[in-house]
Every structure is written in structure tokens, then in C-alpha cells.
Amino acid sequence: MAYSFKDKIALVTGAASGIGAAVAQLLAASGAKVMIADLDAEGASSVAESILAQGGVAKAIEVDVTDAVEVEAMVDATRRQYGGLHLAVNNAGIAGASAPTGEYPLESWRKVMATNLDSVFYGMRYQIPAIQASGGGAIVNMASILGSVAFANAPAYVAAKHGMVGLTKTAAIEYARHGIRINSIGPGFIDTPLLSKNLDAATLTAIAGMHPVGRLGTASEVATLTAFLLSDDASFITGSYHLVDGGYTAQ
Ligand code: NAI
């Protein structure tokens, strides 16, 4: 057990796959009761079942994080299920279309902003009061290296992730004296279905080579940083953006 989240109640969005699933598994293995939230209800159930099979506590819930009413219901369901909320990870996200700004499809812009940025506002809008009512806790928002640097042909993704970093800082200073720490994470390119579904093998090899360490990251490497930021060991860390990128942005 890397961290002790005994008696802590955690909510992870986008937890049916990739980074979110790895975060949920690690929090559960560290003693948290976890709500696995995702648009993919079947995938969420299977992650919850695998946690239960390993002796952890988990429950799945279907949610569309672009819908504020559903996000509020997700937070309420977590409180009802486990009796409170201490930890939240706003992780659900999509890649969106690949095109330069002058040709970017309008519908993809809207969908990426809704999924990758509106969702984080909706999440915190309802998680913060729930965490306050439970005596405090911590939130991690899953940004990207593209929360601090550009990437051609991904204007919506880059804008949403930069927005998320600013939103995180603002919420963090608002609640710093109220027992809630809020941080964002900037992963480099991580080997998950988000990449394998959208990019061919040659592009993936080229992208891996863009990281000084010479490879893609793993979901578990991102989960480890997430768990640290949620833990009491990170008690003086709030409002900041934490890279886990194999040196990508150091270049
Ligand atoms: P993934 O595609 O493996 O998992 C994303 C999950 O989000 C899926 O289970 C999907 O069903 C869910 N989701 C999508 N739209 C949703 C919606 N409207 N409501 C609820 N759930 C929804 O992706 P991955 O790689 O694990 O990404 C997780 C987060 O990490 C995303 O925010 C992504 O932008 C971010 N990230 C990923 C990187 C990568 O290279 N894989 C790098 C940096 C950041």
C-alpha cells in the first residue's frame, strides 16, 4: 500500500479506462472507497468488479461529465453510497479532431471544450461543497503537458487543458483555507486507449521519441503522482501543476 486512504471516499471520472482506471485501482488498493464514474457503464462496472475481486471497495456509476445535472447526481450518488466525499479526480477526457485552427471542425471544438473543460468546472462545482461537508480533502484535475505547451492540430485540446490549469489554480486559492487542496497534473503522452484509438503505430513511435526518456509513459506512473497529490503527504501542495512527462517539456 503506497498511501493510506483508509476511511477516505474517492470519486474518479473517466475511470473505466487508461489513467482513470489506474488511479481508481491505486486508491482502492490504498484503502479508499471508490466511485468509478464513466460514460462507458460496462467498462466502469468491470473496473469496479476487478477492485472488488482484489478485496477493495468500489461501485460504478454511468455519467456524462458534459452534463451538469448528471455531474451533480454523480456527486450526490457518491455521498449517498459511502456517506461523504474526500477525494475527487476529474480525469474524463477526449482527444478530439486533428486539424489546424483555420480548419478545425466547430463541432469538435465544442465537444472537446465540453468534455475536457466544462466537465472540470461542473465536477468541482459539486465536489467542493460535498468535500467541505465531509471535513475537507483534495482534488486532482487531469490536465496534460498541453496545459502548458502547444501542439499543432490540437487547438481545442490545448485550449481546454490550459483552461483547466487556470481553473485549478483559482479554485485552489479560494479553498486553501477551507481544508481542500486542488492541483492539476500534466502527463506526457501515456500509453492508453486514448492514444492507441487515435494514432497509428508509426505516429506512436514518433511521439514516444519526443520524450527524452525515449518512451511513452504508463497509466500507473500517472496514478502514482495522483495518489501522492491526494495524500496527506502533499499537505503543503495546492494550486500547482505537476508534470509527469519523461522530460518532454524540459526541452
Ligand atoms: P482513455 O480514453 O483511456 O480514458 C478516458 C475515459 O474517459 C474513457 O473511459 C471514456 O469513456 C471517458 N469519457 C470520455 N468522455 C466522457 C464523458 N463525456 N463523460 C464521462 N466519461 C467520459 O484516456 P486516458 O489516456 O486514460 O486519458 C485520461 C485523461 O488524461 C484525459 O483527460 C486525457 O486528456 C488526459 N491525458 C492523457 C494523455 C495520454 O497521452 N493518454 C496525456 C495527457 C493527459
CSV table of N, CA and C in Angstrom, one decimal, residues 55-113:
chain,number,residue,atom,x,y,z
A,55,GLY,N,-10.4,-7.4,-3.2
A,55,GLY,CA,-10.7,-7.0,-1.8
A,55,GLY,C,-10.9,-5.6,-1.5
A,56,GLY,N,-11.0,-4.8,-2.6
A,56,GLY,CA,-11.2,-3.3,-2.4
A,56,GLY,C,-12.7,-3.0,-2.3
A,57,VAL,N,-13.0,-1.7,-2.2
A,57,VAL,CA,-14.4,-1.2,-2.1
A,57,VAL,C,-14.6,-0.3,-3.3
A,58,ALA,N,-15.5,-0.7,-4.2
A,58,ALA,CA,-15.8,0.2,-5.4
A,58,ALA,C,-17.2,0.0,-5.9
A,59,LYS,N,-17.7,1.0,-6.5
A,59,LYS,CA,-19.0,1.0,-7.1
A,59,LYS,C,-18.9,1.8,-8.4
A,60,ALA,N,-19.7,1.3,-9.5
A,60,ALA,CA,-19.6,2.0,-10.7
A,60,ALA,C,-20.9,2.9,-10.9
A,61,ILE,N,-20.7,4.0,-11.6
A,61,ILE,CA,-21.8,4.9,-12.0
A,61,ILE,C,-21.6,5.4,-13.4
A,62,GLU,N,-22.7,5.4,-14.1
A,62,GLU,CA,-22.7,6.0,-15.5
A,62,GLU,C,-22.9,7.5,-15.4
A,63,VAL,N,-22.1,8.2,-16.1
A,63,VAL,CA,-22.2,9.7,-16.1
A,63,VAL,C,-21.7,10.3,-17.4
A,64,ASP,N,-22.3,11.3,-17.9
A,64,ASP,CA,-21.8,12.1,-19.0
A,64,ASP,C,-21.3,13.4,-18.3
A,65,VAL,N,-20.0,13.6,-18.2
A,65,VAL,CA,-19.5,14.7,-17.5
A,65,VAL,C,-19.7,16.1,-18.2
A,66,THR,N,-20.2,16.0,-19.4
A,66,THR,CA,-20.6,17.3,-20.1
A,66,THR,C,-21.9,17.8,-19.6
A,67,ASP,N,-22.6,17.1,-18.8
A,67,ASP,CA,-24.0,17.4,-18.4
A,67,ASP,C,-24.0,17.8,-16.9
A,68,ALA,N,-24.2,19.0,-16.5
A,68,ALA,CA,-24.1,19.5,-15.1
A,68,ALA,C,-25.0,18.7,-14.2
A,69,VAL,N,-26.2,18.4,-14.7
A,69,VAL,CA,-27.2,17.7,-13.9
A,69,VAL,C,-26.7,16.3,-13.6
A,70,GLU,N,-26.1,15.7,-14.6
A,70,GLU,CA,-25.6,14.3,-14.3
A,70,GLU,C,-24.4,14.4,-13.4
A,71,VAL,N,-23.6,15.4,-13.5
A,71,VAL,CA,-22.4,15.5,-12.6
A,71,VAL,C,-22.9,15.7,-11.2
A,72,GLU,N,-23.9,16.6,-11.0
A,72,GLU,CA,-24.4,16.8,-9.6
A,72,GLU,C,-25.0,15.5,-9.1
A,73,ALA,N,-25.7,14.7,-9.9
A,73,ALA,CA,-26.3,13.4,-9.5
A,73,ALA,C,-25.2,12.4,-9.1
A,74,MET,N,-24.0,12.5,-9.9
A,74,MET,CA,-22.9,11.6,-9.6
A,74,MET,C,-22.3,11.9,-8.2
A,75,VAL,N,-22.2,13.2,-7.9
A,75,VAL,CA,-21.6,13.5,-6.6
A,75,VAL,C,-22.6,13.1,-5.5
A,76,ASP,N,-23.9,13.4,-5.7
A,76,ASP,CA,-24.9,13.0,-4.7
A,76,ASP,C,-24.9,11.5,-4.5
A,77,ALA,N,-24.8,10.7,-5.6
A,77,ALA,CA,-24.8,9.3,-5.5
A,77,ALA,C,-23.6,8.8,-4.7
A,78,THR,N,-22.5,9.4,-4.9
A,78,THR,CA,-21.3,9.0,-4.1
A,78,THR,C,-21.5,9.3,-2.6
A,79,ARG,N,-22.1,10.4,-2.3
A,79,ARG,CA,-22.3,10.7,-0.9
A,79,ARG,C,-23.3,9.8,-0.3
A,80,ARG,N,-24.4,9.5,-1.1
A,80,ARG,CA,-25.4,8.5,-0.5
A,80,ARG,C,-24.8,7.1,-0.4
A,81,GLN,N,-24.0,6.7,-1.3
A,81,GLN,CA,-23.4,5.4,-1.3
A,81,GLN,C,-22.5,5.2,-0.1
A,82,TYR,N,-21.6,6.2,0.1
A,82,TYR,CA,-20.5,6.0,1.1
A,82,TYR,C,-20.6,6.9,2.3
A,83,GLY,N,-21.5,7.9,2.2
A,83,GLY,CA,-21.6,8.8,3.4
A,83,GLY,C,-20.8,10.0,3.4
A,84,GLY,N,-20.2,10.4,2.2
A,84,GLY,CA,-19.4,11.6,2.2
A,84,GLY,C,-18.6,11.7,0.9
A,85,LEU,N,-17.6,12.6,0.9
A,85,LEU,CA,-16.7,12.7,-0.2
A,85,LEU,C,-15.4,13.4,0.3
A,86,HIS,N,-14.3,12.8,0.1
A,86,HIS,CA,-13.0,13.5,0.5
A,86,HIS,C,-12.1,13.7,-0.7
A,87,LEU,N,-12.1,12.8,-1.7
A,87,LEU,CA,-11.1,12.9,-2.8
A,87,LEU,C,-11.8,12.8,-4.1
A,88,ALA,N,-11.4,13.7,-5.1
A,88,ALA,CA,-12.0,13.7,-6.4
A,88,ALA,C,-10.9,13.8,-7.5
A,89,VAL,N,-11.1,13.1,-8.5
A,89,VAL,CA,-10.1,13.1,-9.7
A,89,VAL,C,-11.0,13.4,-10.9
A,90,ASN,N,-10.9,14.6,-11.5
A,90,ASN,CA,-11.6,14.9,-12.7
A,90,ASN,C,-10.7,14.6,-13.9
A,91,ASN,N,-10.9,13.4,-14.4
A,91,ASN,CA,-10.0,12.8,-15.3
A,91,ASN,C,-10.6,12.5,-16.7
A,92,ALA,N,-11.9,12.4,-16.8
A,92,ALA,CA,-12.5,12.1,-18.1
A,92,ALA,C,-12.0,13.1,-19.2
A,93,GLY,N,-11.7,12.6,-20.4
A,93,GLY,CA,-11.3,13.5,-21.4
A,93,GLY,C,-11.3,12.8,-22.8
A,94,ILE,N,-11.2,13.6,-23.8
A,94,ILE,CA,-11.2,13.0,-25.2
A,94,ILE,C,-10.1,13.8,-26.0
A,95,ALA,N,-9.6,13.2,-27.1
A,95,ALA,CA,-8.6,13.8,-27.9
A,95,ALA,C,-9.2,14.9,-28.8
A,96,GLY,N,-10.3,14.6,-29.5
A,96,GLY,CA,-10.9,15.5,-30.5
A,96,GLY,C,-10.3,15.3,-31.8
A,97,ALA,N,-10.8,16.1,-32.8
A,97,ALA,CA,-10.3,16.1,-34.2
A,97,ALA,C,-8.9,16.6,-34.2
A,98,SER,N,-8.2,16.2,-35.3
A,98,SER,CA,-6.8,16.7,-35.5
A,98,SER,C,-6.8,17.6,-36.8
A,99,ALA,N,-6.7,18.9,-36.6
A,99,ALA,CA,-6.7,19.8,-37.8
A,99,ALA,C,-6.2,21.1,-37.3
A,100,PRO,N,-5.6,21.9,-38.2
A,100,PRO,CA,-5.1,23.3,-37.8
A,100,PRO,C,-6.3,24.2,-37.4
A,101,THR,N,-6.0,25.2,-36.7
A,101,THR,CA,-7.0,26.1,-36.2
A,101,THR,C,-7.9,26.7,-37.3
A,102,GLY,N,-7.3,27.0,-38.4
A,102,GLY,CA,-8.1,27.6,-39.5
A,102,GLY,C,-9.0,26.7,-40.2
A,103,GLU,N,-8.9,25.4,-39.8
A,103,GLU,CA,-9.8,24.4,-40.5
A,103,GLU,C,-10.5,23.5,-39.4
A,104,TYR,N,-10.3,23.9,-38.1
A,104,TYR,CA,-10.8,23.0,-37.1
A,104,TYR,C,-12.3,22.8,-37.1
A,105,PRO,N,-12.9,21.6,-37.0
A,105,PRO,CA,-14.3,21.4,-37.1
A,105,PRO,C,-15.0,22.1,-35.8
A,106,LEU,N,-16.0,22.9,-36.1
A,106,LEU,CA,-16.7,23.6,-35.0
A,106,LEU,C,-17.3,22.6,-34.0
A,107,GLU,N,-17.8,21.5,-34.4
A,107,GLU,CA,-18.5,20.6,-33.5
A,107,GLU,C,-17.5,19.9,-32.6
A,108,SER,N,-16.2,19.7,-33.2
A,108,SER,CA,-15.2,19.0,-32.3
A,108,SER,C,-14.7,20.0,-31.3
A,109,TRP,N,-14.6,21.3,-31.7
A,109,TRP,CA,-14.2,22.3,-30.7
A,109,TRP,C,-15.2,22.3,-29.5
A,110,ARG,N,-16.5,22.3,-29.8
A,110,ARG,CA,-17.5,22.3,-28.7
A,110,ARG,C,-17.4,21.1,-27.8
A,111,LYS,N,-17.2,19.9,-28.5
A,111,LYS,CA,-17.2,18.7,-27.8
A,111,LYS,C,-16.0,18.6,-26.9
A,112,VAL,N,-14.8,19.0,-27.4
A,112,VAL,CA,-13.6,18.9,-26.6
A,112,VAL,C,-13.7,19.9,-25.4
A,113,MET,N,-14.2,21.1,-25.7
A,113,MET,CA,-14.3,22.1,-24.6
A,113,MET,C,-15.3,21.5,-23.5
